[in-house]
mmCIF file of C-alpha atoms in Angstrom:
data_model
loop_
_atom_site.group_PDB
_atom_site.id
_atom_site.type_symbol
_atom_site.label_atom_id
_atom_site.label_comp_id
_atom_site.label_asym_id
_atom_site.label_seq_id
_atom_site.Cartn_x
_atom_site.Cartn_y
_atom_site.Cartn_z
ATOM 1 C CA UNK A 13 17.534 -24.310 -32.033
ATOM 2 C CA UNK A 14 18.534 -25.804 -28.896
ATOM 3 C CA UNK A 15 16.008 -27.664 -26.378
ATOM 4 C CA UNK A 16 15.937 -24.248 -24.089
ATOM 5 C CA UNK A 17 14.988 -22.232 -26.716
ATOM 6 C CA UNK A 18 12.263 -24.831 -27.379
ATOM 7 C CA UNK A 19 11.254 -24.467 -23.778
ATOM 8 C CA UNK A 20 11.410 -20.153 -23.640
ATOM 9 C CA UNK A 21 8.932 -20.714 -26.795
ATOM 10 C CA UNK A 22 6.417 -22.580 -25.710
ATOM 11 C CA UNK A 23 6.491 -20.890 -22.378
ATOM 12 C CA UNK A 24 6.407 -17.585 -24.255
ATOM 13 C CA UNK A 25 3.012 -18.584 -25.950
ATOM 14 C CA UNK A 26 1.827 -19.992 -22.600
ATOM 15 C CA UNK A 27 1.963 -16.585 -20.966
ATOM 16 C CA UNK A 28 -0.024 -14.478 -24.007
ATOM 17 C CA UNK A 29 -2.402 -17.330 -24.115
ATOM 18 C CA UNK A 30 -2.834 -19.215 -21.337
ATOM 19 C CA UNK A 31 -3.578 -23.139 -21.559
ATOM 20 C CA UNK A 32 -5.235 -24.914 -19.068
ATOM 21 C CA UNK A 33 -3.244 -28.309 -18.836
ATOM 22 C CA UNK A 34 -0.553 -27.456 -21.536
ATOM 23 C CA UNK A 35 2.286 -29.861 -20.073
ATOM 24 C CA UNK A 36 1.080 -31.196 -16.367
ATOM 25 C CA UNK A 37 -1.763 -32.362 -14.099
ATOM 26 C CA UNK A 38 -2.333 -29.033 -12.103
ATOM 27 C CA UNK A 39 -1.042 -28.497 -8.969
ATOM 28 C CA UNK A 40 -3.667 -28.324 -5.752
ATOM 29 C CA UNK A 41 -5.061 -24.939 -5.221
ATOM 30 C CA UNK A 42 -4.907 -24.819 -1.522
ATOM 31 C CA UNK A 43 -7.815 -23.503 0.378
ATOM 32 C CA UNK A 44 -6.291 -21.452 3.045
ATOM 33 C CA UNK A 45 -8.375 -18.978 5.028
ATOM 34 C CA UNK A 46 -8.404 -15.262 3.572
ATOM 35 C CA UNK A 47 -6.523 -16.931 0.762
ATOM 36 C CA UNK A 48 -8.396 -16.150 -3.051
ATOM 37 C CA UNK A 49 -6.651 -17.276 -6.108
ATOM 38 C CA UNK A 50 -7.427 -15.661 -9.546
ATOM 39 C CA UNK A 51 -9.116 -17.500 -12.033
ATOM 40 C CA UNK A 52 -6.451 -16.414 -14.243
ATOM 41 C CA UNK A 53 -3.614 -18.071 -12.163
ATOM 42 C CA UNK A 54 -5.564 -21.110 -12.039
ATOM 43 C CA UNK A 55 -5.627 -21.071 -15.676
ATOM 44 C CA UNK A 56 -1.870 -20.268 -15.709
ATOM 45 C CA UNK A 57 -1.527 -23.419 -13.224
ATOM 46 C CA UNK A 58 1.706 -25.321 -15.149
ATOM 47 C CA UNK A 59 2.418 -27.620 -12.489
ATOM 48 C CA UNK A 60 2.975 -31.283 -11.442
ATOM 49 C CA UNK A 61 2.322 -31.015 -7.602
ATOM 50 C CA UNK A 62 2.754 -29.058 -4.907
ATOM 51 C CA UNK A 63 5.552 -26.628 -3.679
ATOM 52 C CA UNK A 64 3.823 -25.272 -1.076
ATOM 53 C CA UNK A 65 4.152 -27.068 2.716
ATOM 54 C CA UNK A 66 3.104 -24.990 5.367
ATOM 55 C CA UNK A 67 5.627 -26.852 7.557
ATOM 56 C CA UNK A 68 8.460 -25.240 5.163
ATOM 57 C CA UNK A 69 7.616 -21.757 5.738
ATOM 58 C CA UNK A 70 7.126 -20.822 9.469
ATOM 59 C CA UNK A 71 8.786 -17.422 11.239
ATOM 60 C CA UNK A 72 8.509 -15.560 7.949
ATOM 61 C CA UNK A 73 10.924 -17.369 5.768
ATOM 62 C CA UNK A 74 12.859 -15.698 2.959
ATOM 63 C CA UNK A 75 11.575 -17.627 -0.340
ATOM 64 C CA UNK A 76 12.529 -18.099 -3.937
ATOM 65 C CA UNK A 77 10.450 -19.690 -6.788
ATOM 66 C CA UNK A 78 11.816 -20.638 -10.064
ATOM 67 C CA UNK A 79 9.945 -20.133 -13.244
ATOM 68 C CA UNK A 80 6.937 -18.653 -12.184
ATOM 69 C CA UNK A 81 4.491 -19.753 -14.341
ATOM 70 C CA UNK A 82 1.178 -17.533 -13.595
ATOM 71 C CA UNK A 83 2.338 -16.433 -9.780
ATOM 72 C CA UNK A 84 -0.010 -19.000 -8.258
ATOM 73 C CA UNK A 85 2.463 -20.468 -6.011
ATOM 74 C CA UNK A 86 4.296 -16.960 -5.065
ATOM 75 C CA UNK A 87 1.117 -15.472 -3.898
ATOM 76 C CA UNK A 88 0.446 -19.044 -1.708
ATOM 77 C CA UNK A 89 4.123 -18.188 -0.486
ATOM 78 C CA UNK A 90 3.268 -14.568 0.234
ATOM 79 C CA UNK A 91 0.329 -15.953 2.013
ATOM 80 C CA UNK A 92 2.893 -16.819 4.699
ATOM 81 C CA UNK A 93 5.595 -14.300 4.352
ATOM 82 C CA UNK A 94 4.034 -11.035 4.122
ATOM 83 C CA UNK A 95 6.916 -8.600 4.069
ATOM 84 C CA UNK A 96 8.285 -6.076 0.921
ATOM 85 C CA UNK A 97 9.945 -8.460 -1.421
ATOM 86 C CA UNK A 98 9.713 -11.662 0.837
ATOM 87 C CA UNK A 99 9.666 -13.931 -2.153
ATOM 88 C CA UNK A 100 11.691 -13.981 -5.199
ATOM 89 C CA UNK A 101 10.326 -15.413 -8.406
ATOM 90 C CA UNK A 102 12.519 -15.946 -11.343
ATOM 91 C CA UNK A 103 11.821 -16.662 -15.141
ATOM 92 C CA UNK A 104 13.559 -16.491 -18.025
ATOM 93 C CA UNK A 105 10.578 -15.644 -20.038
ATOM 94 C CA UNK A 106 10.048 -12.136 -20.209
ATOM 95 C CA UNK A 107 6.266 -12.312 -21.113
ATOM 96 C CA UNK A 108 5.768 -14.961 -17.852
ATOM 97 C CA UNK A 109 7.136 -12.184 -15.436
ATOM 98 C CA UNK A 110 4.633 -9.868 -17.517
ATOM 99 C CA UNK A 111 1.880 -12.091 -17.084
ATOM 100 C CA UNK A 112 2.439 -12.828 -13.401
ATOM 101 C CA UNK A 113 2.955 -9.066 -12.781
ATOM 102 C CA UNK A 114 -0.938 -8.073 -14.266
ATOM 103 C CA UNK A 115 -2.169 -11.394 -12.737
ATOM 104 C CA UNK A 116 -0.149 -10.015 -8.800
ATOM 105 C CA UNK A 117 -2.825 -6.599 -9.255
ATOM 106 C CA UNK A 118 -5.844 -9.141 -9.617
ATOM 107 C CA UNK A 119 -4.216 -11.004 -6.901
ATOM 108 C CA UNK A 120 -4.476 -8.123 -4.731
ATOM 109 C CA UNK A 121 -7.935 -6.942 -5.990
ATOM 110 C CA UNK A 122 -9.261 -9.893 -4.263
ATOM 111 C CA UNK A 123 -7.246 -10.172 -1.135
ATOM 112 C CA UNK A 124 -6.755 -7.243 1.081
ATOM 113 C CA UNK A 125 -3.856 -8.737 2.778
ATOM 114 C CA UNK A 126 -1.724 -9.078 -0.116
ATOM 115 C CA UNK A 127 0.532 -6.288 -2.066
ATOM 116 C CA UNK A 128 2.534 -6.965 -5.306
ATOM 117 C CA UNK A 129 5.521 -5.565 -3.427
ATOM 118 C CA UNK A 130 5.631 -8.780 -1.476
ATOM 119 C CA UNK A 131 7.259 -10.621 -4.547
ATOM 120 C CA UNK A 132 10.158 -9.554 -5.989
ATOM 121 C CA UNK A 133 10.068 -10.566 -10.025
ATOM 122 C CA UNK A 134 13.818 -10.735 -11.640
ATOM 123 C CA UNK A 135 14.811 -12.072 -14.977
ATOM 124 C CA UNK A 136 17.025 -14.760 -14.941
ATOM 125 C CA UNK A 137 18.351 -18.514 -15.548
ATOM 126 C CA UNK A 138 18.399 -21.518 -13.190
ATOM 127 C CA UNK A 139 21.414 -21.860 -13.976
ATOM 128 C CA UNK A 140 22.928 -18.561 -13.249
ATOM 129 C CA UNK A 141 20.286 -17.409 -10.296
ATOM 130 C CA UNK A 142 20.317 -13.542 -9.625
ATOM 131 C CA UNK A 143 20.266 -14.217 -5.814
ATOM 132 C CA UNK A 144 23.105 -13.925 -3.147
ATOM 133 C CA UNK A 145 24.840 -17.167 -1.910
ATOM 134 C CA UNK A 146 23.785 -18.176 1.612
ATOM 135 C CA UNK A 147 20.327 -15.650 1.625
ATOM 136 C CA UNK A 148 17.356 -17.999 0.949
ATOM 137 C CA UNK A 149 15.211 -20.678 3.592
ATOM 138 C CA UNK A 150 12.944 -22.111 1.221
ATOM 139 C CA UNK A 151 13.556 -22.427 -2.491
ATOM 140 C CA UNK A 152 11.464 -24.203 -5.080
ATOM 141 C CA UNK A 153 10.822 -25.180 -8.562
ATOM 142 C CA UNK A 154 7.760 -26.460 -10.565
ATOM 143 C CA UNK A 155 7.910 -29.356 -13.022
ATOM 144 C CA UNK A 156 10.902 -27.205 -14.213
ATOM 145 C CA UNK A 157 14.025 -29.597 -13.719
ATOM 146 C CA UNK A 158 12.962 -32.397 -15.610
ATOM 147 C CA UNK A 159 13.430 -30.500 -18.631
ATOM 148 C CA UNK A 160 17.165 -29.672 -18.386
ATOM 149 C CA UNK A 161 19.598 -32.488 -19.762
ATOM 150 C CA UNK A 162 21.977 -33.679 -17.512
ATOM 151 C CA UNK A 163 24.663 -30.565 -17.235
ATOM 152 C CA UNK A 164 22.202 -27.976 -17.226
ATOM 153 C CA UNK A 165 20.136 -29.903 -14.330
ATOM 154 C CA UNK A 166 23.743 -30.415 -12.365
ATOM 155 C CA UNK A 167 24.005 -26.386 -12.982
ATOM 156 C CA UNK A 168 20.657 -25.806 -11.759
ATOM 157 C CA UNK A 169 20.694 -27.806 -8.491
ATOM 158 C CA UNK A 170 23.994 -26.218 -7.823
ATOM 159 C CA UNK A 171 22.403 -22.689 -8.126
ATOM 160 C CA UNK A 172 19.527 -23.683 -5.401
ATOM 161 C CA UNK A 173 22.358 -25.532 -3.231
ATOM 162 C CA UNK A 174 24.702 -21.768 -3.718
ATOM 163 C CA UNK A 175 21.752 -19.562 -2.392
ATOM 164 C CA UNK A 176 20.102 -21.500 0.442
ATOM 165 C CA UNK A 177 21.242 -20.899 3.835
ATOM 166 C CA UNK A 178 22.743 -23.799 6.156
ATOM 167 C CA UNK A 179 20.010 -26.362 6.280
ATOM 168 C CA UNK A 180 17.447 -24.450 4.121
ATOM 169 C CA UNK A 181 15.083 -26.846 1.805
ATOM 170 C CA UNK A 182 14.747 -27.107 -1.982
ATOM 171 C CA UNK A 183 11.128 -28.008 -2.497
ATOM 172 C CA UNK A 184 10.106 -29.536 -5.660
ATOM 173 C CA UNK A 185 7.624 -31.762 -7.953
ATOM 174 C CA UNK A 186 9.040 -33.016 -10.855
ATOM 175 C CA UNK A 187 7.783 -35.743 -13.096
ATOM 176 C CA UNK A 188 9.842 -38.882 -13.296
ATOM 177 C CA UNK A 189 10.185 -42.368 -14.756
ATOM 178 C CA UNK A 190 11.212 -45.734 -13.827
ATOM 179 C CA UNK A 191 11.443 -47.038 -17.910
ATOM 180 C CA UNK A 192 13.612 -46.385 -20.182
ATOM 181 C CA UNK A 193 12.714 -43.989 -22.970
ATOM 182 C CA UNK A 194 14.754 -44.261 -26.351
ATOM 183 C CA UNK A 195 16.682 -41.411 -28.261
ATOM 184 C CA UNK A 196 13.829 -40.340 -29.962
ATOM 185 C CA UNK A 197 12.089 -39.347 -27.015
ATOM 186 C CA UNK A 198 14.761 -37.836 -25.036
ATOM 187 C CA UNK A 199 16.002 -35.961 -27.967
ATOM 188 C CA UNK A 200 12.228 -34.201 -28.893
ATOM 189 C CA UNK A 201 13.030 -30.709 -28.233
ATOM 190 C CA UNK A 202 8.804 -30.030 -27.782
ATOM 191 C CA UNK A 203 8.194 -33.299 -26.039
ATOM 192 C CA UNK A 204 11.448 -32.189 -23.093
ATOM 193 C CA UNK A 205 9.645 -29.106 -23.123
ATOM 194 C CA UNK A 206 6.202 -30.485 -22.187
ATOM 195 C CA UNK A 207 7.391 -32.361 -19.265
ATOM 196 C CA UNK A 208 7.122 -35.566 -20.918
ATOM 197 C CA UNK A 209 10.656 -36.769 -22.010
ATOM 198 C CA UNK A 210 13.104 -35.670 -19.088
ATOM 199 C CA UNK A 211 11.785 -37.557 -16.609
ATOM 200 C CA UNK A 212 14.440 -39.301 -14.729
ATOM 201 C CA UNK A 213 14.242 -42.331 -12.404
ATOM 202 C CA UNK A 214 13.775 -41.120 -8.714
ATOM 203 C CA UNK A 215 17.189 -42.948 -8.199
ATOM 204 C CA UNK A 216 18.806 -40.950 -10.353
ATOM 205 C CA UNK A 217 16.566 -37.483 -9.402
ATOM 206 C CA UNK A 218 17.810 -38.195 -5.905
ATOM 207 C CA UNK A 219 21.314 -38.941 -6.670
ATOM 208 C CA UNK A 220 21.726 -35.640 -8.680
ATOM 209 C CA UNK A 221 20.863 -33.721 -5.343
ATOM 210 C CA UNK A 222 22.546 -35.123 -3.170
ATOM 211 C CA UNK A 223 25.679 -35.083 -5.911
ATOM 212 C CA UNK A 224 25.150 -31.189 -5.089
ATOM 213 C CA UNK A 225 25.774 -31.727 -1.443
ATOM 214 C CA UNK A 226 22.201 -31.970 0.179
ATOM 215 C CA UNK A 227 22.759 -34.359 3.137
ATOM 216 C CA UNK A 228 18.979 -35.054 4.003
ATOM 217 C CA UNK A 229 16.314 -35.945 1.554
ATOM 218 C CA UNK A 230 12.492 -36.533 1.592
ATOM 219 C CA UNK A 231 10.526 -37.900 -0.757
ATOM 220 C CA UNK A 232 6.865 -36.598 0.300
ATOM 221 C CA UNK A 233 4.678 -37.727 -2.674
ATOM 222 C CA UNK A 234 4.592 -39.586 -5.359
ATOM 223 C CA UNK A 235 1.474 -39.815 -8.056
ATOM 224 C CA UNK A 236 0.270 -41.095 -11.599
ATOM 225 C CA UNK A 237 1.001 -38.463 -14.038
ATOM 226 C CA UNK A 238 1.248 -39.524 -17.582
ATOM 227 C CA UNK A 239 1.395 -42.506 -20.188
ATOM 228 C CA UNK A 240 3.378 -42.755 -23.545
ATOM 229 C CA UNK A 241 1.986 -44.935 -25.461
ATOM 230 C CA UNK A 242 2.891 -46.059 -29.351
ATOM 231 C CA UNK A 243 -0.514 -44.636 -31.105
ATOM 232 C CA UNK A 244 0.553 -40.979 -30.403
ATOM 233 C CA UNK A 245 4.429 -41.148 -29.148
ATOM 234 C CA UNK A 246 7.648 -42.822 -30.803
ATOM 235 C CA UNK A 247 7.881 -45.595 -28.678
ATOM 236 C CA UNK A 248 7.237 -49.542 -29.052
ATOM 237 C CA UNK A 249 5.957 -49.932 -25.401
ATOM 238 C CA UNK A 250 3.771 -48.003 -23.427
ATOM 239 C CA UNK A 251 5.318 -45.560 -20.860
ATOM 240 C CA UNK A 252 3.987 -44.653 -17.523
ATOM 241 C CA UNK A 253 5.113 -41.475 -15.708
ATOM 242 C CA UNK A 254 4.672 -40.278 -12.029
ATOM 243 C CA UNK A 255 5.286 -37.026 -10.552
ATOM 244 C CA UNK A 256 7.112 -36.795 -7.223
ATOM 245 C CA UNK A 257 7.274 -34.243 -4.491
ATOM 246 C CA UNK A 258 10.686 -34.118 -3.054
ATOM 247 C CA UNK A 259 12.317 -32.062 -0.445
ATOM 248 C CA UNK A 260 16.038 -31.794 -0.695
ATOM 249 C CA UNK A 261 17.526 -30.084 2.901
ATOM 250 C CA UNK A 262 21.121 -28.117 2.897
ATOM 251 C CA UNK A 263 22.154 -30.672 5.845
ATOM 252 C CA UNK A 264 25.716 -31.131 5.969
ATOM 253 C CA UNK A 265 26.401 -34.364 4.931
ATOM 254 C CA UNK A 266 26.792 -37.787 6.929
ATOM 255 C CA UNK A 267 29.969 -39.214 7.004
ATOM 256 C CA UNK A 268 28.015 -42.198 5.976
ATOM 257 C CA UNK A 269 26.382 -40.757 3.300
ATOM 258 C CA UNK A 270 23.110 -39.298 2.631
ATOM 259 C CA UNK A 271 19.987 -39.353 4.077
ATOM 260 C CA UNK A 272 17.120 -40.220 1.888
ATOM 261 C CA UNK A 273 13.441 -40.813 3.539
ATOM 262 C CA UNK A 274 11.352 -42.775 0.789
ATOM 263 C CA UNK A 275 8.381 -43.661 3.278
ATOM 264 C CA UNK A 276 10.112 -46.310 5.462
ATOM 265 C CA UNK A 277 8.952 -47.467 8.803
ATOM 266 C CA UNK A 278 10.322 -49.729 11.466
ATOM 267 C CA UNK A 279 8.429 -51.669 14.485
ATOM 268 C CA UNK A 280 10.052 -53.067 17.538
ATOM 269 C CA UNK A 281 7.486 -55.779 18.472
ATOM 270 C CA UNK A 282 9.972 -57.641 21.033
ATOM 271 C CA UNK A 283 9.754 -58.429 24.833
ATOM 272 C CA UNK A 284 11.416 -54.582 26.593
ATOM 273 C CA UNK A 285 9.317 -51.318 26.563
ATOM 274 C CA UNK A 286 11.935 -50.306 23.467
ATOM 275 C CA UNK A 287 15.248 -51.162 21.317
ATOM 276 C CA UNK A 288 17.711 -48.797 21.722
ATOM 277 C CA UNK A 289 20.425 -49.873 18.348
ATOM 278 C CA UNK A 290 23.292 -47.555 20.718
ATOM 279 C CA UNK A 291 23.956 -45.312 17.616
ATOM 280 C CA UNK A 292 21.063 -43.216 18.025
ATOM 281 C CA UNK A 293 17.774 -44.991 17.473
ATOM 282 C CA UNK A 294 14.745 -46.008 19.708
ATOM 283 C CA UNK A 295 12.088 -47.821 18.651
ATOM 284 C CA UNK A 296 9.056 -48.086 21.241
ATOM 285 C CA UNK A 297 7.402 -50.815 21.160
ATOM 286 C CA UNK A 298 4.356 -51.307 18.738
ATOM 287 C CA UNK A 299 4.953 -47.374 17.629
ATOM 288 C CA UNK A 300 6.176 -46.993 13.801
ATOM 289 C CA UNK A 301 9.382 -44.927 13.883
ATOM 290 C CA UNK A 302 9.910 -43.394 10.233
ATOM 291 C CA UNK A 303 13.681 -44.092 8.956
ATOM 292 C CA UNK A 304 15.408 -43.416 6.013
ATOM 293 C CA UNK A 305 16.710 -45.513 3.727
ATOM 294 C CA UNK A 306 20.091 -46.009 5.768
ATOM 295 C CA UNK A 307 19.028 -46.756 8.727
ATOM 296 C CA UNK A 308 16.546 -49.372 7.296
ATOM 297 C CA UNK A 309 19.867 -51.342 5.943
ATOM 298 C CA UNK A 310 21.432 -50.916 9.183
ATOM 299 C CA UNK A 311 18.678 -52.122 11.291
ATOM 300 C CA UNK A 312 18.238 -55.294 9.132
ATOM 301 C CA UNK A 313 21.433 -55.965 8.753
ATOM 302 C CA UNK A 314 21.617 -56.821 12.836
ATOM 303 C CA UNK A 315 18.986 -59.727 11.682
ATOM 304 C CA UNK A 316 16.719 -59.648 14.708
ATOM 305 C CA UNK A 317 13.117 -61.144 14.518
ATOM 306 C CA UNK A 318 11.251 -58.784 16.781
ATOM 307 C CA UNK A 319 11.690 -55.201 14.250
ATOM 308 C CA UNK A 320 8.884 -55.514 11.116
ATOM 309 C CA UNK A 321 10.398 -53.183 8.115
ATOM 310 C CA UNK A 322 8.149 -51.475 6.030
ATOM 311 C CA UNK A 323 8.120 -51.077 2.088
ATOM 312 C CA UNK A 324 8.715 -47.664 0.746
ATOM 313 C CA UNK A 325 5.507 -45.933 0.265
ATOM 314 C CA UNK A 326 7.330 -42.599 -1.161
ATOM 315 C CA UNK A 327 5.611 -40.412 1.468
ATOM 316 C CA UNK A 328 7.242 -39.090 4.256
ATOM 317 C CA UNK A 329 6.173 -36.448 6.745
ATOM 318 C CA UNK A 330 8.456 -35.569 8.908
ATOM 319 C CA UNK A 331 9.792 -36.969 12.262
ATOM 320 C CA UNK A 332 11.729 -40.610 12.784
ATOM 321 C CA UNK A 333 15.254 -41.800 12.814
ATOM 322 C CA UNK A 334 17.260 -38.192 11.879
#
């Protein structure tokens, strides 16, 4: 049995019974006005973070989810796309698009603006989507990725980079992991399946998108998730794991190379009103501009003593350098 069919298994059993917690932390339930989520969706809550950002989805964006666990975060997406098949969610498992088809007539039980015609449910793989290339703005995924192995995951980014329009966003959370984790880990079929043993260093998580061709990256959270440790996993040390939010945009790409955010700052504390590097950034003085990683090196590199860098803090919200 391969990992995937590991994966369609346990998800299979997660949709007839649901279990609160089976692989992450969940998600945040977002209070939004008019907004009521089902206790059953809540129970069906298999997520690491968040996908949802109402800065993503202004002027009625086209949307596509990716394993759609209970259709918690479709209905938040319908929330701000309220058209006939608006949002597309995906799943492999045929008993998840069941689930999240009964759990769509509760949805609409309880909110009078919503109407299970808003989501459009298709079977299908990540890594053979059943969407057109060039047709989606926002497109997300769950604590999903981390499970694929390396080829499947290069498949599966490729898929999301195929169907997003020119600079549409990929919006994720994935858990990920800075240690190393030995063969025994990465090869446990059940353990890849929980969200445990895929997890990739960011470095790495980053590198594989913009491998696909994303120019512009932002890293918009990152969080405590999970430990290993040797009493009740095959490992000699213990194992921490964090879950990041990540935004990867369908930019073209820099003739420099990518642009990754990671929670940078600059401050121009010098004698002018402002320091103007000629290539495109102005830092006012005493205000924090937010650059990404490449402009940071850049910036130091000219080895003045009047620009204070900031440390990454992995959360970036928008504005600064690009």
């Amino acid at each position: 049995m391969s990992y995937l069919n590991a994966t369609n298994d346990l998800y299979k059993e997660a949709a007839l019974t649901p279990d609160v917690g089976l692989c992450c932390t969940t998600n945040p339930i977002w209070e939004l006005p008019g907004l009521k989520i089902p206790r059953i969706m809540q129970e069906m809550n298999y997520g690491c973070g968040s996908t949802v950002h109402a800065r993503d989805l202004t002027n009625n964006p086209k949307m596509l989810y990716v394993g759609v666990g209970g259709g918690m975060e479709l209905l938040q997406f319908s929330y701000f796309n309220r058209q006939k098949a608006g949002v597309i969610g995906v799943d492999v498992v045929d008993e998840m698009l069941e689930a999240s088809r009964k759990n769509f007539i509760e949805a609409e039980a309880q909110n009078d603006w919503f109407k299970s015609e808003f989501v459009d449910l298709k079977k299908g793989d990540a890594m053979n989507l059943p969407v057109e290339d060039n047709s989606i703005d926002v497109a997300a995924q769950n604590c999903l990725f981390n499970i694929f192995k390396a080829e499947d995951l290069k498949k599966a980014i490729e898929e999301m980079y195929r169907v997003l329009k020119p600079h549409g966003r990929l919006v994720m959370s994935d858990p990920t992991c800075e240690q190393p984790m030995n063969d025994e880990l990465r090869n446990d079929d059940r353990l890849r399946a929980l969200c445990l043993s895929g997890s990739l260093p960011i470095a790495d998580y980053v590198k594989a998108l913009t491998d696909a061709g994303f120019g512009t990256i932002e890293i918009r959270a990152r969080k405590p998730y999970r430990i290993l440790d040797p009493k009740q996993y095959p490992t000699d040390q213990l194992i921490y794991i964090e879950s990041i939010e990540v935004a990867a945009i369908k930019d073209p790409m820099p003739s420099d190379g990518p642009c990754v955010f990671t929670g940078k700052a600059a401050i121009y504390y010098g004698e002018s009103d402002y320091f103007d590097d000629k290539v495109g950034h102005i830092l006012l003085k005493n205000q924090p501009l937010a650059i990404c990683d490449k402009t940071a090196r850049a910036l130091q590199a000219l080895g003045r003593d009047d620009i204070y860098f900031s440390e990454s803090t992995f959360h970036y919200d928008g504005g600064g350098c690009c």
